[in-house]
Each structure stands twice: as structure tokens, then as C-alpha cells.
Amino acid sequence: MILSNTENIPGKTIQEFYGVVTGSTVRAKHIGRDIMAGFKNIVGGELKGYTELLNEARQEAVERMEAQAKSVGANAVVNVRFTTSSVAQGAAELFAYGTAVKVE
Amino acid sequence: MDASPSMLVQLLMPLALLIGAYFIGNAIEKKHYRELRVREHASRRFITVTFPYEPRDEEIVGSTLVTGSVVISVDYFKRFLAGLRMLFGGRIKSYEPLLDRARREAIMRMKEDARAGGYHAVSNMRLETARIASSSGNNKGTAAVEILAFGTGLKLRRRAPATP
């Protein structure tokens, strides 16, 4: 599965469009990570626990999007976009979407 | 009169926290900026553009999505300064380095991701910012933001010279 955030797959031509595919996941924060983050909030700097958590979650959203693209017979997703929204205190939704296509 | 020591502690605690946060926060920020400058200098030749890149002398032999992200928070002292500023409005100077650092760090990570995968350029780079709410639910305004940088990594190969 080739992913791209441009309108086509660079160096290849699109043969068929399959429409929009999406993948999302809602994650809550681990209590231990949150305590560490609370401490980090005093001195500032990177909250590594959150960075990892959101990266894992985003990876999962992308995998779900890929699975959906595969199920409709596509071999690539173009114009991939991401959004993050905090749906509740301590939980965030990671969302990935794009257009499923077939390239040669 | 026995209440006065505890009152003193109550007064001194936030003050100590402010001073501690000021020094440690500043040290962390300075260190981060130093590291960023070194890494940015090392990767200055790596092509990163915000439009679909079309190389002239090379052909594209592979592509993939590359990402880099960071969650970063501001220190207690800067949050205090920002709180003061919010009374009068205007430019919150203490928050600007936070977002600057986070963005540069995210872009660097994206470049490193691309380079680690053997890609030579990043095309159509985009940046996203999201606020991360704290789960403790206090209304102190946890200033943690996530910055995501993503783009399409390109593998380039020099075109074979056209045979006459």
C-alpha cells in the first residue's frame, strides 16, 4: 500500500478511483503517563509519553484506513490528511482519511 | 501564632515553584534550541518543500508518507506570565518559543524519518497543530500542544543521459 499526501503517487499514474477511505481511533491517556506529564508541566519540555501515545494511535488510524482501502481493491491512498481532536478530558481522536486509488 | 509557619509555606511554595520552573524551564529550552540548530544545520541540504515536488534531473522511483510529531508543554513560570498577559491582552511572548520549538522539532523528526527510510526529499509538507487537554480536569490551562508534520517522502534516481 502506497500512501501519499499529494494528489497522485509521484512517478506513477492513477488508473482507477475508489472514493474516500477513513480510519480513526479514540485513545485515552495512561494514568502513569499522565502523572509524568503533570510533572513535566512544571518544568516544560517534551511530553514523551504523549508523543509516543499519539504516534501509536495515528499509526493505528492509518492501518485502519489502509485495511479499508485494501478491501475495496485499491493499492494506494492519495491526498492523505490527518486530524486530531480531543473529544473528552484525557481522550483524543486521531483520524486519517484519503482517496483510495489504483496505480499501475 | 502557630498558623504563621504554614501560611509562610503556602506563600513560599508557589514562589519556589515559579523560580524553579523559571531556571529549569529556561535551561531545557536553551538546550533544545542548541540541539535544533545543530540538527537543522546538518540537514540543510535535504529538500523539503510545501508543494508537489517535480525534480528536473532525477526520476522518482519510490514514495511514501512520512510523519514527525511532538507533544510539548510550557513551564509553570511561562504559564504564569501568560496568565498575567491575559488580563491586558496582547502578544504572549512566553508562548511563542514553545510553538516555534515544537514545530521545528516536528519538521526535524519528519526529515529524520524520511532519511532513515532511504528517501531523498520530502514533497508537499503540511503542519497540523492540536491542543491536548489534561485528564486531571483542572482549569489551569495545560498548555500542551501536539504538532504534526507530514509529507510525501521521495526516492530519487539520477536520470540516465538521453542517448542520441
Short mmCIF file of C-alpha atoms in Angstrom, two decimals:
data_model
loop_
_atom_site.label_atom_id
_atom_site.label_comp_id
_atom_site.label_asym_id
_atom_site.label_seq_id
_atom_site.Cartn_x
_atom_site.Cartn_y
_atom_site.Cartn_z
CA MET A 1 0.00 0.00 0.00
CA ILE A 2 1.50 3.33 -1.08
CA LEU A 3 0.42 6.42 0.82
CA SER A 4 0.92 9.98 -0.31
CA ASN A 5 -0.36 13.40 0.68
CA THR A 6 -0.04 14.71 -2.87
CA GLU A 7 -2.77 14.43 -5.49
CA ASN A 8 -1.11 11.49 -7.18
CA ILE A 9 1.53 8.92 -6.44
CA PRO A 10 4.77 10.55 -7.60
CA GLY A 11 6.14 8.80 -10.69
CA LYS A 12 3.01 6.73 -11.25
CA THR A 13 -0.31 7.26 -12.97
CA ILE A 14 -3.69 6.62 -11.38
CA GLN A 15 -5.89 4.11 -13.19
CA GLU A 16 -8.97 3.99 -11.02
CA PHE A 17 -10.60 5.89 -8.12
CA TYR A 18 -12.45 4.14 -5.32
CA GLY A 19 -13.59 7.11 -3.24
CA VAL A 20 -12.82 8.23 0.26
CA VAL A 21 -11.37 5.85 2.84
CA THR A 22 -11.09 6.70 6.53
CA GLY A 23 -9.55 5.31 9.67
CA SER A 24 -9.96 6.53 13.21
CA THR A 25 -9.16 5.63 16.79
CA VAL A 26 -10.00 7.18 20.14
CA ARG A 27 -7.35 6.82 22.82
CA ALA A 28 -7.29 7.68 26.47
CA LYS A 29 -4.15 8.53 28.34
CA HIS A 30 -2.48 6.09 30.67
CA ILE A 31 -2.57 7.24 34.30
CA GLY A 32 1.20 6.79 34.81
CA ARG A 33 1.93 8.82 31.73
CA ASP A 34 -0.42 11.50 32.94
CA ILE A 35 1.37 11.83 36.28
CA MET A 36 4.70 12.19 34.49
CA ALA A 37 3.11 14.74 32.20
CA GLY A 38 1.84 16.64 35.22
CA PHE A 39 5.38 16.88 36.49
CA LYS A 40 6.68 17.91 33.07
CA ASN A 41 4.07 20.62 33.03
CA ILE A 42 6.00 22.40 35.77
CA VAL A 43 9.39 22.49 34.06
CA GLY A 44 8.18 22.43 30.46
CA GLY A 45 9.59 20.44 27.59
CA GLU A 46 8.53 17.46 25.58
CA LEU A 47 5.92 15.07 27.00
CA LYS A 48 7.47 11.92 25.55
CA GLY A 49 4.71 9.64 26.82
CA TYR A 50 2.10 11.64 24.93
CA THR A 51 4.22 11.82 21.79
CA GLU A 52 4.51 8.03 21.76
CA LEU A 53 0.85 7.53 22.57
CA LEU A 54 -0.32 9.80 19.78
CA ASN A 55 2.13 8.25 17.33
CA GLU A 56 0.86 4.75 18.10
CA ALA A 57 -2.72 5.93 17.79
CA ARG A 58 -2.04 7.65 14.48
CA GLN A 59 -0.34 4.52 13.20
CA GLU A 60 -3.44 2.54 14.09
CA ALA A 61 -5.73 5.03 12.32
CA VAL A 62 -3.54 4.77 9.21
CA GLU A 63 -3.62 0.96 9.38
CA ARG A 64 -7.41 1.01 9.53
CA MET A 65 -7.53 3.34 6.57
CA GLU A 66 -5.19 1.00 4.66
CA ALA A 67 -7.35 -2.00 5.53
CA GLN A 68 -10.40 -0.21 4.19
CA ALA A 69 -8.57 0.75 1.02
CA LYS A 70 -7.45 -2.84 0.53
CA SER A 71 -10.99 -4.12 1.00
CA VAL A 72 -12.25 -2.01 -1.91
CA GLY A 73 -9.43 -3.24 -4.15
CA ALA A 74 -7.12 -0.22 -4.07
CA ASN A 75 -3.34 -0.39 -3.87
CA ALA A 76 -2.65 3.21 -2.89
CA VAL A 77 -4.18 6.13 -0.99
CA VAL A 78 -3.59 9.67 -2.20
CA ASN A 79 -4.15 13.05 -0.56
CA VAL A 80 -3.96 11.63 2.96
CA ARG A 81 -4.98 14.08 5.70
CA PHE A 82 -4.85 13.85 9.49
CA THR A 83 -6.95 15.46 12.18
CA THR A 84 -6.67 15.29 15.95
CA SER A 85 -9.47 16.34 18.25
CA SER A 86 -9.83 15.99 21.99
CA VAL A 87 -13.30 14.53 22.39
CA ALA A 88 -13.27 14.49 26.21
CA GLN A 89 -10.94 15.25 29.10
CA GLY A 90 -8.00 12.94 28.65
CA ALA A 91 -9.08 11.34 25.39
CA ALA A 92 -8.18 12.21 21.84
CA GLU A 93 -9.46 11.06 18.49
CA LEU A 94 -6.91 10.51 15.74
CA PHE A 95 -8.42 10.47 12.28
CA ALA A 96 -6.84 9.76 8.92
CA TYR A 97 -8.55 9.99 5.55
CA GLY A 98 -7.70 9.95 1.89
CA THR A 99 -8.77 8.82 -1.56
CA ALA A 100 -8.29 5.17 -2.45
CA VAL A 101 -6.89 4.65 -5.94
CA LYS A 102 -5.30 2.01 -8.10
CA VAL A 103 -1.93 2.76 -9.67
CA GLU A 104 -0.04 0.60 -12.12
CA MET B 1 0.59 32.41 66.16
CA ASP B 2 1.18 28.77 65.25
CA ALA B 3 -0.67 29.32 61.98
CA SER B 4 2.01 31.63 60.59
CA PRO B 5 4.61 28.98 59.58
CA SER B 6 2.04 27.12 57.48
CA MET B 7 0.92 30.36 55.91
CA LEU B 8 4.52 31.14 55.10
CA VAL B 9 4.83 27.73 53.45
CA GLN B 10 1.66 28.36 51.49
CA LEU B 11 3.08 31.62 50.23
CA LEU B 12 6.55 30.32 49.55
CA MET B 13 5.58 27.11 47.75
CA PRO B 14 4.23 28.74 44.56
CA LEU B 15 7.13 31.19 44.64
CA ALA B 16 9.69 28.38 44.87
CA LEU B 17 7.84 26.54 42.12
CA LEU B 18 7.93 29.67 39.95
CA ILE B 19 11.64 30.21 40.47
CA GLY B 20 12.46 26.52 39.99
CA ALA B 21 10.35 26.36 36.84
CA TYR B 22 11.98 29.51 35.52
CA PHE B 23 15.53 28.14 35.79
CA ILE B 24 14.86 24.54 34.77
CA GLY B 25 12.46 25.57 32.01
CA ASN B 26 14.96 28.06 30.62
CA ALA B 27 17.78 25.51 30.71
CA ILE B 28 15.65 22.93 28.88
CA GLU B 29 14.63 25.48 26.28
CA LYS B 30 18.19 26.66 25.66
CA LYS B 31 19.42 23.08 25.33
CA HIS B 32 16.64 22.26 22.90
CA TYR B 33 17.42 25.30 20.76
CA ARG B 34 21.10 24.34 20.68
CA GLU B 35 20.27 20.81 19.55
CA LEU B 36 17.81 22.09 16.98
CA ARG B 37 20.38 24.42 15.44
CA VAL B 38 22.90 21.59 15.09
CA ARG B 39 20.39 19.17 13.58
CA GLU B 40 18.92 21.78 11.25
CA HIS B 41 22.36 22.69 10.04
CA ALA B 42 23.20 19.03 9.40
CA SER B 43 20.05 18.53 7.30
CA ARG B 44 20.03 21.85 5.43
CA ARG B 45 20.69 20.14 2.08
CA PHE B 46 17.71 17.81 2.48
CA ILE B 47 14.99 19.02 0.10
CA THR B 48 11.75 19.81 1.91
CA VAL B 49 9.07 21.73 0.05
CA THR B 50 5.41 22.58 0.65
CA PHE B 51 4.27 21.88 -2.91
CA PRO B 52 4.32 18.71 -5.04
CA TYR B 53 7.99 18.47 -5.95
CA GLU B 54 8.97 17.66 -9.53
CA PRO B 55 12.68 17.07 -9.89
CA ARG B 56 14.28 18.10 -13.16
CA ASP B 57 17.32 15.86 -13.41
CA GLU B 58 16.09 12.91 -11.43
CA GLU B 59 13.26 10.46 -11.70
CA ILE B 60 11.07 9.40 -8.78
CA VAL B 61 11.46 5.70 -8.06
CA GLY B 62 9.53 5.42 -4.80
CA SER B 63 7.37 7.36 -2.39
CA THR B 64 5.76 7.03 1.00
CA LEU B 65 4.06 9.08 3.68
CA VAL B 66 6.49 10.40 6.28
CA THR B 67 5.48 11.95 9.60
CA GLY B 68 7.07 13.59 12.60
CA SER B 69 5.28 14.70 15.72
CA VAL B 70 5.94 16.10 19.14
CA VAL B 71 3.88 16.96 22.21
CA ILE B 72 5.41 19.81 24.13
CA SER B 73 4.34 21.77 27.18
CA VAL B 74 5.24 25.13 28.61
CA ASP B 75 6.74 25.58 32.07
CA TYR B 76 4.94 26.89 35.15
CA PHE B 77 6.70 30.25 35.07
CA LYS B 78 5.74 30.97 31.47
CA ARG B 79 2.20 29.91 32.15
CA PHE B 80 2.12 32.39 34.99
CA LEU B 81 3.43 35.16 32.70
CA ALA B 82 0.81 34.28 30.11
CA GLY B 83 -1.87 34.41 32.80
CA LEU B 84 -0.78 37.96 33.64
CA ARG B 85 -0.75 38.93 29.98
CA MET B 86 -4.28 37.64 29.53
CA LEU B 87 -5.50 40.37 31.88
CA PHE B 88 -4.40 43.06 29.46
CA GLY B 89 -4.38 41.24 26.16
CA GLY B 90 -1.67 41.48 23.57
CA ARG B 91 1.24 39.41 22.48
CA ILE B 92 2.07 36.46 24.75
CA LYS B 93 5.79 36.32 24.18
CA SER B 94 6.40 33.44 26.55
CA TYR B 95 4.32 31.03 24.46
CA GLU B 96 5.94 31.83 21.13
CA PRO B 97 9.17 29.87 21.70
CA LEU B 98 7.09 26.87 22.75
CA LEU B 99 5.30 26.62 19.43
CA ASP B 100 8.43 27.52 17.49
CA ARG B 101 10.38 24.73 19.18
CA ALA B 102 7.61 22.20 18.70
CA ARG B 103 7.23 22.99 15.01
CA ARG B 104 10.94 22.85 14.28
CA GLU B 105 11.26 19.62 16.24
CA ALA B 106 8.34 18.02 14.35
CA ILE B 107 9.84 19.02 10.99
CA MET B 108 13.24 17.65 12.02
CA ARG B 109 11.67 14.34 13.05
CA MET B 110 9.84 14.11 9.76
CA LYS B 111 13.10 14.70 7.88
CA GLU B 112 14.86 12.10 10.02
CA ASP B 113 12.02 9.64 9.38
CA ALA B 114 12.37 10.22 5.64
CA ARG B 115 16.14 9.91 5.73
CA ALA B 116 16.02 6.71 7.82
CA GLY B 117 13.76 5.14 5.19
CA GLY B 118 16.24 5.99 2.44
CA TYR B 119 14.24 8.85 0.95
CA HIS B 120 15.94 11.87 -0.59
CA ALA B 121 13.31 14.59 -0.40
CA VAL B 122 10.00 15.50 1.22
CA SER B 123 7.33 16.89 -1.03
CA ASN B 124 4.09 18.69 -0.08
CA MET B 125 4.89 19.13 3.61
CA ARG B 126 1.99 20.09 5.87
CA LEU B 127 1.80 21.09 9.55
CA GLU B 128 -1.05 20.48 11.95
CA THR B 129 -1.49 21.76 15.49
CA ALA B 130 -3.74 20.21 18.10
CA ARG B 131 -4.29 21.11 21.73
CA ILE B 132 -4.06 18.23 24.17
CA ALA B 133 -6.44 18.54 27.12
CA SER B 134 -5.32 17.40 30.55
CA SER B 135 -7.20 14.49 32.10
CA SER B 136 -6.99 15.83 35.63
CA GLY B 137 -9.66 18.31 34.63
CA ASN B 138 -8.17 21.29 36.42
CA ASN B 139 -8.82 24.54 34.71
CA LYS B 140 -5.23 25.71 34.89
CA GLY B 141 -4.99 25.56 31.10
CA THR B 142 -2.50 22.80 30.41
CA ALA B 143 -0.53 24.31 27.58
CA ALA B 144 0.40 21.08 25.85
CA VAL B 145 0.22 21.13 22.09
CA GLU B 146 0.85 18.45 19.55
CA ILE B 147 2.47 19.46 16.31
CA LEU B 148 2.39 17.02 13.42
CA ALA B 149 4.49 17.48 10.30
CA PHE B 150 3.81 15.19 7.38
CA GLY B 151 4.65 14.95 3.73
CA THR B 152 5.44 12.57 0.92
CA GLY B 153 8.96 11.17 1.00
CA LEU B 154 10.52 10.69 -2.42
CA LYS B 155 13.22 8.30 -3.57
CA LEU B 156 15.13 9.89 -6.41
CA ARG B 157 17.43 8.40 -9.00
CA ARG B 158 19.55 10.32 -11.47
CA ARG B 159 18.13 10.00 -14.97
CA ALA B 160 20.22 8.09 -17.44
CA PRO B 161 21.54 10.59 -20.02
CA ALA B 162 19.42 10.53 -23.17
CA THR B 163 21.08 8.51 -25.93
CA PRO B 164 21.26 10.46 -29.19
#
